[in-house]
Coordinates of C-alpha atoms in Angstrom, one line a residue:
Chain A
X1 CA 89.0 -55.0 -34.2
X2 CA 85.6 -53.4 -35.3
X3 CA 83.5 -52.4 -32.3
X4 CA 86.1 -52.3 -29.8
X5 CA 85.2 -52.8 -26.3
X6 CA 84.3 -49.7 -24.1
X7 CA 81.6 -48.0 -22.1
X8 CA 78.4 -47.2 -23.8
X9 CA 79.1 -43.5 -23.7
X10 CA 82.2 -43.6 -26.1
X11 CA 82.4 -44.1 -29.8
X12 CA 79.6 -42.0 -30.8
X13 CA 79.5 -39.1 -33.2
X14 CA 77.3 -36.2 -32.0
X15 CA 75.2 -36.0 -35.2
X16 CA 75.3 -33.0 -37.5
X17 CA 72.7 -30.9 -35.6
X18 CA 74.0 -31.6 -32.3
X19 CA 77.7 -30.8 -33.3
X20 CA 76.4 -27.4 -35.2
X21 CA 74.6 -26.4 -32.1
X22 CA 77.4 -27.2 -29.8
X23 CA 79.8 -25.1 -31.8
X24 CA 77.4 -22.2 -32.0
X25 CA 77.0 -22.2 -28.2
X26 CA 80.6 -22.2 -27.8
X27 CA 81.2 -19.4 -30.2
X28 CA 78.6 -17.2 -28.6
X29 CA 80.0 -17.9 -25.3
X30 CA 83.4 -16.9 -26.4
X31 CA 82.1 -13.8 -28.2
X32 CA 80.4 -12.3 -25.1
X33 CA 83.4 -13.2 -22.8
X34 CA 85.8 -11.2 -25.1
X35 CA 85.4 -7.5 -25.8
X36 CA 84.9 -7.9 -29.5
X37 CA 81.1 -8.5 -29.4
X38 CA 80.6 -5.4 -27.5
X39 CA 82.9 -3.2 -29.8
X40 CA 80.8 -4.5 -32.6
X41 CA 77.6 -3.9 -31.0
X42 CA 78.5 -0.5 -29.8
X43 CA 80.1 0.7 -32.9
X44 CA 77.1 -0.5 -35.0
X45 CA 74.5 1.0 -32.8
X46 CA 76.2 4.3 -32.8
X47 CA 76.4 4.5 -36.6
X48 CA 72.9 3.2 -36.7
X49 CA 71.5 5.8 -34.4
X50 CA 73.4 8.5 -36.5
X51 CA 71.9 7.0 -39.7
X52 CA 68.5 6.8 -38.5
X53 CA 68.5 10.4 -37.2
X54 CA 69.9 11.7 -40.4
X55 CA 67.7 9.4 -42.6
X56 CA 64.6 10.6 -40.9
X57 CA 65.4 14.1 -40.3
X58 CA 66.8 14.9 -43.8
X59 CA 63.9 12.9 -45.8
X60 CA 61.1 13.6 -43.4
X61 CA 59.5 10.3 -44.1
X62 CA 58.6 7.6 -41.6
X63 CA 60.5 4.9 -43.1
X64 CA 63.8 3.1 -42.7
X65 CA 64.7 3.3 -46.4
X66 CA 67.9 5.4 -46.1
X67 CA 68.7 4.0 -42.7
X68 CA 68.8 0.4 -43.8
X69 CA 71.0 1.0 -46.7
X70 CA 73.5 3.0 -44.6
X71 CA 73.4 0.4 -42.0
X72 CA 74.1 -2.3 -44.6
X73 CA 77.3 -0.3 -45.6
X74 CA 78.3 0.0 -41.9
X75 CA 78.1 -3.7 -41.6
X76 CA 80.8 -4.0 -44.1
X77 CA 83.2 -2.4 -41.7
X78 CA 81.7 -3.7 -38.4
X79 CA 80.9 -7.4 -39.1
X80 CA 84.5 -8.2 -39.9
X81 CA 85.3 -7.3 -36.3
X82 CA 83.3 -10.4 -35.3
X83 CA 84.1 -12.9 -38.1
X84 CA 88.0 -12.2 -38.2
X85 CA 88.6 -14.3 -35.3
X86 CA 86.4 -17.3 -36.0
X87 CA 89.0 -19.5 -38.0
X88 CA 92.1 -17.3 -37.8
X89 CA 92.2 -17.5 -34.1
X90 CA 91.4 -21.2 -34.0
X91 CA 94.4 -21.9 -36.3
X92 CA 96.7 -19.6 -34.2
X93 CA 95.8 -21.1 -30.9
X94 CA 95.7 -24.7 -32.3
X95 CA 92.1 -25.3 -31.2
X96 CA 91.4 -26.0 -35.0
X97 CA 93.2 -29.3 -34.2
X98 CA 90.7 -30.0 -31.4
X99 CA 87.7 -29.2 -33.5
X100 CA 89.1 -31.2 -36.6
X101 CA 90.1 -34.3 -34.5
X102 CA 86.5 -34.4 -32.8
X103 CA 83.9 -36.3 -34.7
X104 CA 82.5 -33.1 -36.1
X105 CA 81.6 -32.9 -39.9
X106 CA 83.4 -29.9 -41.4
X107 CA 79.9 -28.6 -42.6
X108 CA 78.7 -28.6 -38.9
X109 CA 81.7 -26.7 -37.8
X110 CA 81.3 -24.1 -40.5
X111 CA 77.5 -23.8 -40.1
X112 CA 77.7 -23.6 -36.4
X113 CA 80.2 -20.7 -36.6
X114 CA 78.1 -18.9 -39.3
X115 CA 74.9 -19.4 -37.2
X116 CA 76.7 -17.9 -34.0
X117 CA 77.5 -14.6 -36.1
X118 CA 74.1 -14.7 -37.4
X119 CA 72.7 -14.9 -33.8
X120 CA 75.0 -11.9 -32.9
X121 CA 73.5 -10.0 -35.7
X122 CA 70.0 -11.0 -34.4
X123 CA 70.9 -9.2 -31.3
X124 CA 72.0 -6.3 -33.1
X125 CA 68.9 -6.2 -35.5
X126 CA 66.7 -6.6 -32.5
X127 CA 68.2 -3.5 -30.9
X128 CA 67.6 -1.5 -33.9
X129 CA 64.0 -2.4 -33.4
X130 CA 64.0 0.8 -31.3
X131 CA 64.0 2.7 -34.6
X132 CA 60.9 1.2 -35.8
X133 CA 59.4 1.7 -32.3
X134 CA 60.1 5.4 -32.6
X135 CA 58.6 5.6 -36.0
X136 CA 55.6 4.0 -35.0
X137 CA 55.2 6.5 -32.0
X138 CA 55.8 9.6 -34.0
X139 CA 54.7 8.7 -37.4
X140 CA 52.7 6.2 -39.5
X141 CA 55.1 3.8 -41.0
X142 CA 54.0 0.9 -43.3
X143 CA 54.7 -2.2 -41.2
X144 CA 55.0 -4.3 -44.1
X145 CA 57.9 -2.1 -45.5
X146 CA 59.4 -2.0 -42.1
X147 CA 59.4 -5.9 -42.0
X148 CA 61.1 -6.2 -45.4
X149 CA 63.5 -3.6 -44.5
X150 CA 64.5 -5.6 -41.6
X151 CA 64.6 -8.7 -43.7
X152 CA 67.1 -6.9 -46.0
X153 CA 69.4 -6.2 -43.2
X154 CA 69.2 -9.7 -42.0
X155 CA 70.1 -11.1 -45.6
X156 CA 73.0 -8.5 -45.5
X157 CA 74.2 -10.0 -42.3
X158 CA 74.0 -13.5 -43.6
X159 CA 75.9 -12.7 -46.8
X160 CA 78.7 -10.6 -45.2
X161 CA 79.5 -13.1 -42.3
X162 CA 79.9 -15.8 -44.9
X163 CA 82.4 -13.6 -46.7
X164 CA 84.0 -12.8 -43.3
X165 CA 84.2 -16.5 -42.3
X166 CA 85.8 -17.1 -45.7
X167 CA 88.8 -14.5 -45.4
X168 CA 89.3 -15.8 -41.7
X169 CA 90.2 -19.3 -43.1
X170 CA 93.0 -17.8 -45.3
X171 CA 95.3 -16.6 -42.4
X172 CA 96.3 -17.1 -38.8
X173 CA 96.3 -13.4 -38.2
X174 CA 93.0 -11.9 -37.1
X175 CA 93.8 -8.3 -38.3
X176 CA 94.6 -9.6 -41.8
X177 CA 91.4 -11.7 -41.9
X178 CA 89.4 -8.5 -40.6
X179 CA 90.9 -6.2 -43.3
X180 CA 90.8 -8.9 -46.0
X181 CA 87.0 -9.1 -45.3
X182 CA 86.5 -5.4 -45.7
X183 CA 88.5 -5.4 -48.8
X184 CA 86.6 -8.4 -50.3
X185 CA 83.2 -6.7 -49.5
X186 CA 84.1 -3.2 -50.7
X187 CA 83.6 -3.9 -54.5
X188 CA 80.2 -5.3 -53.8
X189 CA 79.3 -1.9 -52.3
X190 CA 81.3 0.5 -54.6
X191 CA 80.7 -1.1 -57.9
X192 CA 77.2 0.7 -58.3
X193 CA 78.9 4.1 -57.5
X194 CA 81.5 3.5 -60.2
X195 CA 79.1 2.3 -62.7
X196 CA 78.0 5.9 -63.7
X197 CA 81.6 6.6 -64.9
X198 CA 81.8 3.6 -67.2
X199 CA 80.4 2.7 -70.6
X200 CA 76.8 2.1 -70.8
X201 CA 77.2 -1.8 -71.4
X202 CA 79.2 -2.1 -68.2
X203 CA 76.9 -0.2 -65.9
X204 CA 74.2 -3.0 -65.5
X205 CA 77.0 -5.6 -64.8
X206 CA 78.4 -3.6 -62.2
X207 CA 75.0 -2.5 -60.7
X208 CA 74.2 -6.3 -60.7
X209 CA 77.2 -7.0 -58.7
X210 CA 76.4 -4.3 -55.9
X211 CA 74.3 -5.4 -53.0
X212 CA 72.9 -1.9 -52.7
X213 CA 70.9 -2.4 -56.0
X214 CA 69.6 -5.6 -54.5
X215 CA 68.7 -4.1 -51.3
X216 CA 66.3 -1.5 -52.9
X217 CA 63.5 -3.9 -53.3
X218 CA 63.5 -4.8 -49.7
X219 CA 63.5 -1.0 -48.7
X220 CA 60.4 -0.6 -51.0
X221 CA 58.5 -3.4 -49.2
X222 CA 58.9 -5.8 -51.9
X223 CA 60.4 -9.3 -51.6
X224 CA 61.9 -9.7 -55.0
X225 CA 62.9 -13.4 -55.5
X226 CA 65.9 -12.3 -57.8
X227 CA 67.3 -10.1 -55.2
X228 CA 66.7 -12.6 -52.4
X229 CA 68.4 -15.2 -54.4
X230 CA 71.3 -12.8 -55.0
X231 CA 71.9 -12.7 -51.2
X232 CA 71.4 -16.3 -50.7
X233 CA 73.7 -17.2 -53.6
X234 CA 76.3 -14.8 -52.1
X235 CA 76.0 -16.6 -48.7
X236 CA 76.2 -20.1 -50.3
X237 CA 79.2 -19.3 -52.4
X238 CA 81.2 -17.9 -49.5
X239 CA 80.2 -20.8 -47.2
X240 CA 81.2 -23.2 -49.8
X241 CA 84.6 -21.4 -50.4
X242 CA 85.2 -21.5 -46.6
X243 CA 84.7 -25.2 -46.7
X244 CA 86.9 -25.7 -49.7
X245 CA 89.6 -23.4 -48.1
X246 CA 89.7 -25.5 -44.8
X247 CA 89.8 -28.7 -46.9
X248 CA 92.6 -27.5 -49.1
X249 CA 94.8 -26.2 -46.1
X250 CA 94.7 -29.8 -44.7
X251 CA 96.6 -30.9 -47.9
X252 CA 99.3 -28.3 -47.7
Chain B
X1 CA 94.1 -50.7 -32.1
X2 CA 96.2 -49.2 -35.0
X3 CA 97.1 -50.8 -38.3
X4 CA 99.0 -48.3 -40.4
X5 CA 100.7 -49.4 -43.7
X6 CA 103.1 -47.3 -45.6
X7 CA 102.0 -43.9 -44.2
X8 CA 103.6 -41.1 -46.1
X9 CA 103.1 -37.5 -45.9
X10 CA 104.7 -34.7 -48.0
X11 CA 104.6 -31.0 -47.5
X12 CA 105.5 -29.6 -50.9
X13 CA 109.0 -31.2 -51.6
X14 CA 109.7 -32.0 -48.0
X15 CA 108.9 -35.6 -47.1
X16 CA 107.8 -35.5 -43.5
X17 CA 106.9 -39.1 -43.1
X18 CA 107.8 -41.9 -45.4
X19 CA 106.4 -45.3 -45.5
X20 CA 105.5 -45.7 -41.9
X21 CA 104.2 -49.1 -40.9
X22 CA 102.8 -49.5 -37.4
X23 CA 100.9 -52.2 -35.7
X24 CA 99.5 -51.4 -32.1
X25 CA 97.7 -53.9 -30.1
X26 CA 94.8 -53.6 -27.4
X27 CA 96.9 -52.6 -24.3
X28 CA 99.9 -50.8 -23.2
X29 CA 101.9 -47.6 -23.7
X30 CA 103.7 -47.1 -26.9
X31 CA 106.3 -44.4 -27.1
X32 CA 107.1 -42.6 -30.4
X33 CA 110.8 -41.4 -29.8
X34 CA 112.7 -39.1 -32.1
X35 CA 114.4 -35.9 -32.4
X36 CA 112.4 -32.7 -33.1
X37 CA 111.2 -32.7 -36.6
X38 CA 111.5 -36.5 -37.0
X39 CA 107.7 -36.8 -38.0
X40 CA 106.2 -37.8 -34.8
X41 CA 103.6 -35.1 -34.9
X42 CA 102.8 -35.6 -38.4
X43 CA 102.4 -39.3 -38.0
X44 CA 100.0 -38.7 -35.1
X45 CA 98.1 -36.2 -37.1
X46 CA 97.6 -38.7 -39.7
X47 CA 96.5 -41.3 -37.3
X48 CA 93.8 -38.9 -35.8
X49 CA 92.5 -37.8 -39.2
X50 CA 93.8 -34.2 -38.8
X51 CA 96.1 -34.5 -41.7
X52 CA 95.3 -36.7 -44.8
X53 CA 98.1 -39.0 -46.0
X54 CA 99.6 -38.9 -49.5
X55 CA 100.1 -42.5 -49.5
X56 CA 99.4 -45.6 -47.3
X57 CA 96.4 -46.3 -45.2
X58 CA 95.5 -46.6 -41.5
X59 CA 92.8 -48.5 -39.7
X60 CA 92.3 -47.0 -36.3
X61 CA 89.9 -48.6 -33.7
X62 CA 88.7 -50.8 -36.6
X63 CA 87.9 -48.0 -38.9
X64 CA 89.7 -46.7 -41.9
X65 CA 91.0 -43.2 -41.1
X66 CA 90.3 -42.0 -44.7
X67 CA 87.1 -43.8 -45.5
X68 CA 85.4 -43.3 -42.1
X69 CA 87.1 -40.4 -40.3
X70 CA 84.1 -39.6 -38.0
X71 CA 84.1 -43.1 -36.6
X72 CA 87.8 -42.9 -35.8
X73 CA 87.6 -39.5 -34.3
X74 CA 84.7 -40.7 -31.9
X75 CA 86.9 -43.3 -30.6
X76 CA 90.3 -41.5 -30.3
X77 CA 91.3 -39.1 -27.4
X78 CA 94.0 -36.7 -28.8
X79 CA 96.1 -34.3 -27.0
X80 CA 98.1 -32.1 -29.6
X81 CA 101.5 -30.7 -28.4
X82 CA 100.0 -27.4 -27.2
X83 CA 96.8 -28.1 -25.2
X84 CA 94.0 -26.7 -27.6
X85 CA 92.2 -24.4 -25.1
X86 CA 90.0 -21.4 -25.3
X87 CA 91.5 -18.9 -22.7
X88 CA 88.1 -17.1 -22.3
X89 CA 86.2 -20.3 -21.1
X90 CA 86.3 -21.9 -17.6
X91 CA 87.4 -25.5 -17.1
X92 CA 83.9 -26.7 -16.8
X93 CA 82.5 -24.8 -19.8
X94 CA 85.4 -26.2 -22.1
X95 CA 85.2 -29.7 -20.9
X96 CA 81.4 -29.5 -21.5
X97 CA 82.0 -28.3 -24.9
X98 CA 84.6 -31.1 -25.7
X99 CA 82.2 -33.7 -24.4
X100 CA 79.4 -32.3 -26.6
X101 CA 81.5 -32.5 -29.8
X102 CA 82.7 -35.9 -29.0
X103 CA 79.2 -37.0 -28.7
X104 CA 78.8 -37.9 -25.0
X105 CA 75.2 -38.1 -24.5
X106 CA 73.5 -35.4 -22.5
X107 CA 72.4 -37.7 -19.7
X108 CA 75.9 -38.8 -18.8
X109 CA 77.8 -35.5 -20.0
X110 CA 77.9 -34.0 -16.5
X111 CA 79.1 -37.2 -14.9
X112 CA 81.7 -37.8 -17.5
X113 CA 83.2 -34.2 -17.3
X114 CA 83.2 -34.7 -13.5
X115 CA 85.0 -38.0 -13.9
X116 CA 87.6 -36.7 -16.3
X117 CA 88.3 -33.7 -13.9
X118 CA 88.6 -36.1 -11.1
X119 CA 91.0 -38.4 -12.9
X120 CA 93.4 -35.6 -13.9
X121 CA 93.3 -34.0 -10.5
X122 CA 91.2 -30.9 -11.5
X123 CA 88.6 -31.3 -8.7
X124 CA 87.5 -27.8 -7.7
X125 CA 88.9 -26.2 -10.7
X126 CA 85.6 -26.0 -12.7
X127 CA 85.1 -22.4 -12.5
X128 CA 88.7 -21.4 -13.1
X129 CA 89.4 -19.7 -16.5
X130 CA 91.7 -21.5 -18.7
X131 CA 93.7 -18.4 -19.6
X132 CA 94.6 -18.1 -15.9
X133 CA 96.0 -21.8 -15.4
X134 CA 99.6 -22.6 -15.1
X135 CA 101.3 -24.8 -17.9
X136 CA 100.9 -27.9 -15.7
X137 CA 97.2 -27.5 -15.2
X138 CA 96.7 -26.6 -18.9
X139 CA 98.2 -29.9 -19.6
X140 CA 95.8 -31.5 -17.1
X141 CA 92.9 -29.9 -18.8
X142 CA 94.3 -31.1 -22.1
X143 CA 94.4 -34.6 -20.9
X144 CA 90.9 -34.4 -19.5
X145 CA 89.4 -33.3 -22.8
X146 CA 91.2 -36.3 -24.3
X147 CA 89.5 -38.7 -22.0
X148 CA 86.2 -37.2 -21.4
X149 CA 84.5 -39.6 -24.0
X150 CA 86.4 -42.5 -22.5
X151 CA 88.2 -43.4 -25.7
X152 CA 89.8 -46.9 -26.2
X153 CA 92.8 -45.1 -27.8
X154 CA 94.7 -42.2 -26.3
X155 CA 97.2 -40.2 -28.5
X156 CA 99.3 -37.7 -26.7
X157 CA 101.8 -35.6 -28.5
X158 CA 104.7 -34.7 -26.2
X159 CA 102.5 -34.8 -23.0
X160 CA 105.3 -33.7 -20.7
X161 CA 107.1 -31.0 -22.9
X162 CA 107.6 -27.7 -20.8
X163 CA 106.5 -28.9 -17.4
X164 CA 108.6 -28.5 -14.3
X165 CA 109.9 -31.7 -12.7
X166 CA 107.1 -32.1 -10.1
X167 CA 104.5 -31.6 -12.8
X168 CA 106.3 -34.0 -15.0
X169 CA 106.2 -36.7 -12.5
X170 CA 102.4 -36.0 -12.0
X171 CA 101.7 -36.2 -15.6
X172 CA 103.8 -39.4 -16.1
X173 CA 101.9 -41.2 -13.3
X174 CA 98.7 -40.1 -14.8
X175 CA 99.4 -41.4 -18.2
X176 CA 100.4 -44.7 -16.5
X177 CA 97.2 -44.8 -14.8
X178 CA 95.1 -43.9 -17.9
X179 CA 96.9 -46.8 -19.7
X180 CA 95.5 -49.2 -17.3
X181 CA 92.4 -49.6 -19.4
X182 CA 93.3 -48.2 -22.8
X183 CA 96.0 -47.9 -25.2
X184 CA 98.3 -45.0 -25.0
X185 CA 100.5 -43.9 -27.8
X186 CA 102.7 -40.8 -26.9
X187 CA 105.4 -39.0 -28.5
X188 CA 108.6 -37.6 -26.9
X189 CA 112.1 -36.7 -27.6
X190 CA 113.0 -37.4 -24.0
X191 CA 114.8 -40.9 -23.5
X192 CA 114.1 -41.4 -19.9
X193 CA 110.6 -40.6 -20.5
X194 CA 110.2 -43.8 -22.7
X195 CA 112.4 -45.7 -20.3
X196 CA 110.1 -44.8 -17.5
X197 CA 106.7 -45.1 -19.2
X198 CA 106.7 -47.2 -22.2
X199 CA 106.2 -51.0 -22.8
X200 CA 107.3 -50.5 -26.5
X201 CA 109.4 -47.9 -28.2
X202 CA 109.1 -46.8 -32.0
X203 CA 112.1 -44.8 -32.9
X204 CA 111.5 -42.4 -35.8
X205 CA 114.3 -40.5 -37.5
X206 CA 113.8 -38.4 -40.6
X207 CA 110.3 -39.6 -41.2
X208 CA 111.1 -43.4 -41.0
X209 CA 110.9 -45.9 -38.5
X210 CA 114.3 -47.0 -37.5
X211 CA 113.5 -49.2 -34.6
X212 CA 110.5 -50.8 -32.9
X213 CA 110.3 -53.0 -29.9
X214 CA 111.1 -53.2 -26.2
X215 CA 114.1 -51.2 -25.0
X216 CA 115.9 -54.5 -24.4
X217 CA 115.1 -56.0 -27.9
X218 CA 115.9 -52.8 -29.5
X219 CA 119.3 -52.7 -27.7
X220 CA 120.1 -56.3 -29.1
X221 CA 119.1 -55.2 -32.5
X222 CA 121.2 -52.2 -32.5
X223 CA 124.2 -54.2 -31.3
X224 CA 124.2 -52.1 -28.2
X225 CA 123.1 -54.8 -25.9
X226 CA 123.7 -55.6 -22.3
X227 CA 127.3 -55.9 -21.0
X228 CA 129.0 -57.0 -17.8
X229 CA 131.8 -55.0 -16.2
X230 CA 134.4 -57.3 -14.6
X231 CA 136.9 -55.8 -12.3
X232 CA 139.8 -58.0 -11.0
X233 CA 142.0 -57.0 -8.1
X234 CA 144.8 -58.8 -9.9
X235 CA 145.0 -61.4 -12.7
X236 CA 147.4 -63.2 -15.0
X237 CA 148.5 -61.5 -18.1
X238 CA 146.5 -64.0 -20.3
X239 CA 143.2 -63.3 -18.3
X240 CA 141.6 -61.8 -21.4
X241 CA 142.5 -64.8 -23.6
X242 CA 141.1 -67.2 -20.9
X243 CA 137.9 -65.3 -20.5
X244 CA 137.4 -65.2 -24.2
X245 CA 138.0 -68.9 -24.1
X246 CA 134.7 -69.5 -22.1
X247 CA 131.9 -70.8 -24.3
X248 CA 129.4 -68.4 -22.6
X249 CA 131.4 -65.3 -23.5
X250 CA 131.1 -63.8 -27.0
X251 CA 133.5 -60.8 -26.5
X252 CA 136.1 -59.4 -24.1
X253 CA 137.2 -55.9 -24.3
X254 CA 140.0 -54.8 -22.0
X255 CA 139.3 -51.5 -20.3
X256 CA 141.9 -49.1 -18.7
X257 CA 143.7 -51.0 -16.0
X258 CA 145.5 -49.2 -13.1
X259 CA 148.3 -51.2 -11.5
X260 CA 147.5 -54.9 -10.9
X261 CA 143.8 -54.2 -11.1
X262 CA 142.2 -55.2 -14.4
X263 CA 139.0 -54.1 -16.0
X264 CA 137.1 -55.9 -18.8
X265 CA 133.8 -55.3 -20.6
X266 CA 132.3 -58.5 -21.2
X267 CA 129.4 -59.7 -23.5
X268 CA 127.9 -63.0 -23.5
X269 CA 124.8 -65.3 -23.2
X270 CA 123.0 -66.4 -20.1
X271 CA 125.0 -67.6 -17.4
X272 CA 128.1 -66.0 -18.5
X273 CA 128.6 -64.1 -15.2
X274 CA 128.5 -67.5 -13.4
X275 CA 131.1 -69.0 -15.6
X276 CA 133.3 -66.0 -15.2
X277 CA 133.3 -66.2 -11.4
X278 CA 134.0 -69.9 -11.6
X279 CA 137.0 -69.3 -13.8
X280 CA 138.3 -66.6 -11.3
X281 CA 137.9 -68.8 -8.5
X282 CA 139.8 -71.6 -10.2
X283 CA 142.5 -69.3 -11.3
X284 CA 142.7 -67.3 -7.9
X285 CA 141.7 -64.0 -9.4
X286 CA 140.1 -61.9 -6.7
X287 CA 136.9 -60.4 -8.1
X288 CA 136.4 -56.8 -7.1
X289 CA 133.2 -56.2 -8.9
X290 CA 131.0 -58.1 -11.6
X291 CA 128.2 -55.5 -12.6
X292 CA 125.6 -56.2 -15.2
X293 CA 124.9 -53.1 -17.5
X294 CA 121.8 -52.7 -19.5
X295 CA 122.2 -50.7 -22.8
X296 CA 120.9 -47.2 -22.1
X297 CA 118.2 -46.0 -24.5
X298 CA 120.8 -43.3 -25.5
X299 CA 123.1 -45.9 -26.8
X300 CA 120.3 -47.8 -28.7
X301 CA 119.1 -44.5 -30.1
X302 CA 122.4 -43.5 -31.3
X303 CA 123.3 -46.8 -32.7
X304 CA 120.0 -46.8 -34.6
X305 CA 120.2 -43.4 -35.8
X306 CA 123.8 -43.5 -36.7
X307 CA 123.4 -46.8 -38.8
X308 CA 120.6 -44.9 -40.6
X309 CA 122.8 -41.9 -41.5

């Protein structure tokens, strides 16, 4: 029975990279054909413009330090708009069955979806390049600091989208997945705010949990390997949980 | 094409499929028949590698579903009960995507997509959005994605459910055509569909296979085999006894008679109709009708399912 007859075109798996990119292309196509991507971009850029103006006008310094941490917080609320549909909708529409019965490794499926969210974030981060342009036009910003600030924003996108993908695997309901992602991300923002009210021993732990603390070095123009590792670890953990979640759903 | 042994699937405490053995050769249409909730979909999902089995094993297209799922998936075309479509995409975009994830090489992708559309009657629909298609055309797109990589095995879960009569005829004809050069396994709860399409029927009830074979073989096994209706315009009173005395006849059952006319339900081996007409001629009974009846699938199904419960 091995090697059943058939034309040369059949019986191949697309390969990991090919499958990943096919999924990414499909995701991006669906994003830009549905209103969600535009709602995400518009809401984020509105907030971004506001934060940029306030940040520069209030501090009077030609840097994106304040803007970036505010934008990162805005991502907590905007990025779930994009990630909430990714697995929830596939489960609801039954298209997950298509993807899971095609010769696509689960890792390629998850990576493909994550890369699509990241590409959308790339459009967004690219659009905020206007701020850097304005700073360069009217002030004298440090280009190195600008670059690391942007890198900080990118690693935030990577981490938050992984968390968003994870909550999207837990339910067939997009809204639940979206709100779930926000609720999941909130502690990683608020923990440093809470830390000042808690006993001294707890403060460093809570600070460590907060992404804002890890974003500081990027805003200062430093790439701290510990902080970078925090974001990459966060991303890795949630991509892994996404994988585990889908695997375990098959058994139920 | 399929060698499954002892397939079992449990959802919590519910046993959806229990000890299903199935062997499917290299040609033909096999129908999974059973009421809703019998375990047809679950069995198909295990064969396609969508659901892992709790027990048992399945070798599909020469590869073990559990050990080598990607190799199996590359060789199977699958249409779930609801066509898995993205309403935002156009027919062409969607089929190109499904060809990509099925590993159709770039060089032949366009040709394969065009060929699949041609075969299911979607020519000229390339730019139509999937969300705007009628149910029958969605089903066609679903079939097109299942054959875009030209798989030797096609698994179709209720391919005609929810279609209107015209679409139904179209899809059935299409399935028959697709089966010319591949194996098709389809599920249905419509008996006539199996009768019209399938070379072989596998009857599933409460997660178990209760019958497997051709409709005729199943009928014999279920004791609901073919019978002959005999109507005599007039006959002697001992006609039933004389009929039963024929060596070719195994059973005689008198049916309601009106006046002199007598009706019988006869069962017997080959040539029994000839023997009956010879007897009637010899006795001077005018035969009004001698009609062979094939057991309907309904009778077979009820006999099998009835014996199970």
